[in-house]
Amino acid sequence: MTPVLAIDGPGGAGKGTVSKRLAREFGWHLLDSGALYRLVGVAARKRDTDFSNVSELADISRNLDVEFRISDEDELVQTWLDGTRVDHLLRAETAGSDASVVAALPQVRTALLERQRAFAQRPGLVADGRDMGTVVFPDATLKVFLTATAEERAKRRFKQLMEQGLSANLRALREEMEARDRRDRERATAPLKPAEDAWILDCTGIGIETVVAMIRERLQGALSAREGH
Ligand code: DC
């Protein structure tokens, strides 16, 4: 079976950076599952689909014409939807909250399930999301639930936006983040919660390098244990 590292947790905890870094180090594939939910929202807005039209949203999810390309120049992931690059639309805060709304619909989640599982290919997969360890990859080799206080997560996101030359308001960002977390935690289908066998890693006040090193060590341990059996 292909080894899978599942990294779940609330927004802004650093899952994206940590996942990308580990995928590159191990030479594994990367699944940014949040991007799929964001894409459903972006596609729905492009088509003027009403967010209460569940069957059309499920249809969009099933037929999403998406391609993730690693750029040769800067190793960043480019996202193409229906033949158009949509990276800039995807990272906007509205795309995050739209994603969280469509992600609460069981029909959308079911439509995206097999597409996500198909990412598990040799030599391995790092899967970043909210339900990687609980629903999509329940047999993952290692499950990490990466979290940090809302204040720290909002500050990190704020810094990220500033570095990209975008304007932001720290307080508004924190409120939006808390509202999104609440929606992700309280939904009935695949809510944001640690798997029973997840390692809960609170990275408040811990630098990204240290977090990567901590997970790398655990993963290497889990892989050796697997080979030993
Ligand atoms: O990780 P992200 O911020 O790109 O995710 C955007 C939203 O998508 C998030 O608020 C909840 C939803 N999501 C989900 O429900 N399940 C996942 N596996 C990943 C994301």
Short mmCIF file of N, CA, C and O in Angstrom, two decimals, residues 27-79:
data_model
loop_
_atom_site.label_atom_id
_atom_site.label_comp_id
_atom_site.label_asym_id
_atom_site.label_seq_id
_atom_site.Cartn_x
_atom_site.Cartn_y
_atom_site.Cartn_z
N GLY A 27 10.08 13.39 -1.91
CA GLY A 27 9.81 13.09 -3.31
C GLY A 27 8.43 12.47 -3.49
O GLY A 27 8.22 11.65 -4.38
N TRP A 28 7.48 12.87 -2.62
CA TRP A 28 6.13 12.32 -2.66
C TRP A 28 5.18 13.26 -3.40
O TRP A 28 5.48 14.43 -3.61
N HIS A 29 4.01 12.75 -3.75
CA HIS A 29 2.98 13.57 -4.36
C HIS A 29 2.34 14.43 -3.27
O HIS A 29 2.48 14.15 -2.08
N LEU A 30 1.61 15.46 -3.72
CA LEU A 30 0.98 16.37 -2.77
C LEU A 30 -0.49 16.55 -3.13
O LEU A 30 -0.82 16.79 -4.29
N LEU A 31 -1.36 16.40 -2.14
CA LEU A 31 -2.78 16.70 -2.36
C LEU A 31 -3.16 17.88 -1.48
O LEU A 31 -3.13 17.78 -0.25
N ASP A 32 -3.49 19.00 -2.12
CA ASP A 32 -3.99 20.18 -1.41
C ASP A 32 -5.52 20.10 -1.55
O ASP A 32 -6.09 20.65 -2.48
N SER A 33 -6.16 19.37 -0.64
CA SER A 33 -7.60 19.11 -0.81
C SER A 33 -8.42 20.39 -0.68
O SER A 33 -9.47 20.53 -1.30
N GLY A 34 -7.92 21.36 0.11
CA GLY A 34 -8.63 22.63 0.24
C GLY A 34 -8.78 23.31 -1.11
O GLY A 34 -9.79 23.96 -1.39
N ALA A 35 -7.74 23.14 -1.97
CA ALA A 35 -7.78 23.76 -3.30
C ALA A 35 -8.96 23.21 -4.10
O ALA A 35 -9.58 23.94 -4.87
N LEU A 36 -9.29 21.94 -3.92
CA LEU A 36 -10.43 21.36 -4.66
C LEU A 36 -11.73 22.02 -4.23
O LEU A 36 -12.56 22.38 -5.07
N TYR A 37 -11.92 22.20 -2.91
CA TYR A 37 -13.14 22.87 -2.43
C TYR A 37 -13.16 24.34 -2.87
O TYR A 37 -14.21 24.87 -3.22
N ARG A 38 -11.98 24.98 -2.85
CA ARG A 38 -11.91 26.37 -3.32
C ARG A 38 -12.29 26.45 -4.80
O ARG A 38 -12.99 27.36 -5.22
N LEU A 39 -11.82 25.45 -5.58
CA LEU A 39 -12.11 25.43 -7.02
C LEU A 39 -13.60 25.28 -7.29
O LEU A 39 -14.12 25.87 -8.24
N VAL A 40 -14.27 24.50 -6.47
CA VAL A 40 -15.72 24.33 -6.65
C VAL A 40 -16.39 25.69 -6.48
O VAL A 40 -17.23 26.10 -7.29
N GLY A 41 -15.97 26.44 -5.46
CA GLY A 41 -16.52 27.78 -5.22
C GLY A 41 -16.23 28.72 -6.38
O GLY A 41 -17.12 29.44 -6.85
N VAL A 42 -14.98 28.70 -6.85
CA VAL A 42 -14.57 29.59 -7.95
C VAL A 42 -15.37 29.24 -9.22
O VAL A 42 -15.90 30.13 -9.90
N ALA A 43 -15.49 27.94 -9.51
CA ALA A 43 -16.23 27.50 -10.70
C ALA A 43 -17.70 27.90 -10.58
O ALA A 43 -18.32 28.34 -11.56
N ALA A 44 -18.26 27.78 -9.38
CA ALA A 44 -19.67 28.13 -9.18
C ALA A 44 -19.89 29.62 -9.42
O ALA A 44 -20.86 30.03 -10.06
N ARG A 45 -18.96 30.44 -8.92
CA ARG A 45 -19.10 31.90 -9.13
C ARG A 45 -18.98 32.24 -10.61
O ARG A 45 -19.71 33.07 -11.12
N LYS A 46 -18.03 31.56 -11.29
CA LYS A 46 -17.84 31.81 -12.74
C LYS A 46 -19.11 31.51 -13.50
O LYS A 46 -19.42 32.17 -14.49
N ARG A 47 -19.80 30.46 -13.06
CA ARG A 47 -21.01 30.05 -13.79
C ARG A 47 -22.28 30.67 -13.23
O ARG A 47 -23.38 30.28 -13.61
N ASP A 48 -22.10 31.56 -12.24
CA ASP A 48 -23.26 32.20 -11.62
C ASP A 48 -24.20 31.19 -10.97
O ASP A 48 -25.43 31.38 -10.98
N THR A 49 -23.64 30.13 -10.42
CA THR A 49 -24.46 29.12 -9.76
C THR A 49 -24.85 29.62 -8.38
O THR A 49 -24.00 30.14 -7.64
N ASP A 50 -26.09 29.45 -8.02
CA ASP A 50 -26.56 29.83 -6.70
C ASP A 50 -25.98 28.84 -5.69
O ASP A 50 -26.02 27.63 -5.91
N PHE A 51 -25.47 29.34 -4.55
CA PHE A 51 -24.86 28.45 -3.56
C PHE A 51 -25.88 27.57 -2.84
O PHE A 51 -25.50 26.71 -2.05
N SER A 52 -27.16 27.79 -3.14
CA SER A 52 -28.16 26.89 -2.53
C SER A 52 -28.57 25.79 -3.52
O SER A 52 -29.33 24.90 -3.18
N ASN A 53 -28.01 25.85 -4.73
CA ASN A 53 -28.34 24.85 -5.75
C ASN A 53 -27.42 23.64 -5.60
O ASN A 53 -26.39 23.51 -6.29
N VAL A 54 -27.79 22.75 -4.68
CA VAL A 54 -26.91 21.63 -4.31
C VAL A 54 -26.60 20.71 -5.49
O VAL A 54 -25.46 20.29 -5.67
N SER A 55 -27.61 20.40 -6.31
CA SER A 55 -27.34 19.43 -7.38
C SER A 55 -26.38 20.01 -8.41
O SER A 55 -25.51 19.31 -8.93
N GLU A 56 -26.48 21.31 -8.68
CA GLU A 56 -25.54 21.91 -9.63
C GLU A 56 -24.13 21.97 -9.04
O GLU A 56 -23.14 21.74 -9.74
N LEU A 57 -24.05 22.23 -7.73
CA LEU A 57 -22.72 22.27 -7.08
C LEU A 57 -22.08 20.88 -7.11
O LEU A 57 -20.87 20.74 -7.33
N ALA A 58 -22.89 19.85 -6.90
CA ALA A 58 -22.37 18.47 -6.94
C ALA A 58 -21.91 18.14 -8.35
O ALA A 58 -20.88 17.50 -8.55
N ASP A 59 -22.66 18.62 -9.32
CA ASP A 59 -22.31 18.40 -10.73
C ASP A 59 -20.97 19.07 -11.06
O ASP A 59 -20.11 18.48 -11.70
N ILE A 60 -20.81 20.30 -10.60
CA ILE A 60 -19.55 21.02 -10.82
C ILE A 60 -18.39 20.23 -10.19
O ILE A 60 -17.34 20.05 -10.79
N SER A 61 -18.62 19.71 -8.97
CA SER A 61 -17.56 18.98 -8.25
C SER A 61 -17.16 17.72 -9.00
O SER A 61 -15.98 17.38 -9.09
N ARG A 62 -18.15 17.03 -9.55
CA ARG A 62 -17.87 15.78 -10.28
C ARG A 62 -17.09 16.04 -11.56
O ARG A 62 -16.22 15.29 -11.93
N ASN A 63 -17.40 17.15 -12.22
CA ASN A 63 -16.83 17.41 -13.55
C ASN A 63 -15.75 18.48 -13.57
O ASN A 63 -15.42 19.01 -14.63
N LEU A 64 -15.21 18.78 -12.41
CA LEU A 64 -14.18 19.82 -12.32
C LEU A 64 -13.02 19.52 -13.28
O LEU A 64 -12.37 18.48 -13.18
N ASP A 65 -12.79 20.43 -14.25
CA ASP A 65 -11.69 20.24 -15.19
C ASP A 65 -10.48 20.99 -14.63
O ASP A 65 -10.25 22.15 -14.92
N VAL A 66 -9.74 20.29 -13.77
CA VAL A 66 -8.66 20.96 -13.06
C VAL A 66 -7.31 20.28 -13.31
O VAL A 66 -7.25 19.07 -13.47
N GLU A 67 -6.28 21.11 -13.33
CA GLU A 67 -4.94 20.57 -13.49
C GLU A 67 -3.99 21.34 -12.57
O GLU A 67 -4.03 22.57 -12.52
N PHE A 68 -3.19 20.60 -11.82
CA PHE A 68 -2.17 21.24 -10.98
C PHE A 68 -0.83 21.04 -11.69
O PHE A 68 -0.44 19.92 -11.95
N ARG A 69 -0.16 22.13 -12.01
CA ARG A 69 1.14 22.02 -12.67
C ARG A 69 2.22 22.64 -11.80
O ARG A 69 2.02 23.72 -11.27
N ILE A 70 3.34 21.95 -11.69
CA ILE A 70 4.46 22.52 -10.96
C ILE A 70 5.22 23.39 -11.96
O ILE A 70 5.67 22.91 -12.99
N SER A 71 5.34 24.68 -11.62
CA SER A 71 6.02 25.59 -12.53
C SER A 71 7.52 25.30 -12.55
O SER A 71 8.12 25.05 -11.51
N ASP A 72 8.14 25.33 -13.72
CA ASP A 72 9.58 25.06 -13.84
C ASP A 72 10.39 26.19 -13.23
O ASP A 72 11.45 25.97 -12.67
N GLU A 73 9.86 27.42 -13.33
CA GLU A 73 10.63 28.58 -12.87
C GLU A 73 10.79 28.61 -11.36
O GLU A 73 11.89 28.68 -10.84
N ASP A 74 9.68 28.53 -10.63
CA ASP A 74 9.79 28.77 -9.19
C ASP A 74 9.26 27.63 -8.33
O ASP A 74 9.13 27.78 -7.12
N GLU A 75 8.96 26.49 -8.94
CA GLU A 75 8.49 25.31 -8.21
C GLU A 75 7.17 25.53 -7.50
O GLU A 75 6.78 24.76 -6.65
N LEU A 76 6.47 26.62 -7.82
CA LEU A 76 5.17 26.85 -7.20
C LEU A 76 4.13 26.05 -7.97
O LEU A 76 4.30 25.79 -9.16
N VAL A 77 3.05 25.69 -7.29
CA VAL A 77 2.01 24.93 -7.97
C VAL A 77 1.08 25.91 -8.70
O VAL A 77 0.60 26.88 -8.11
N GLN A 78 0.89 25.68 -9.98
CA GLN A 78 -0.07 26.50 -10.76
C GLN A 78 -1.37 25.71 -10.84
O GLN A 78 -1.35 24.51 -11.06
N THR A 79 -2.49 26.40 -10.66
CA THR A 79 -3.78 25.72 -10.76
C THR A 79 -4.54 26.23 -11.98
O THR A 79 -4.71 27.44 -12.15
#
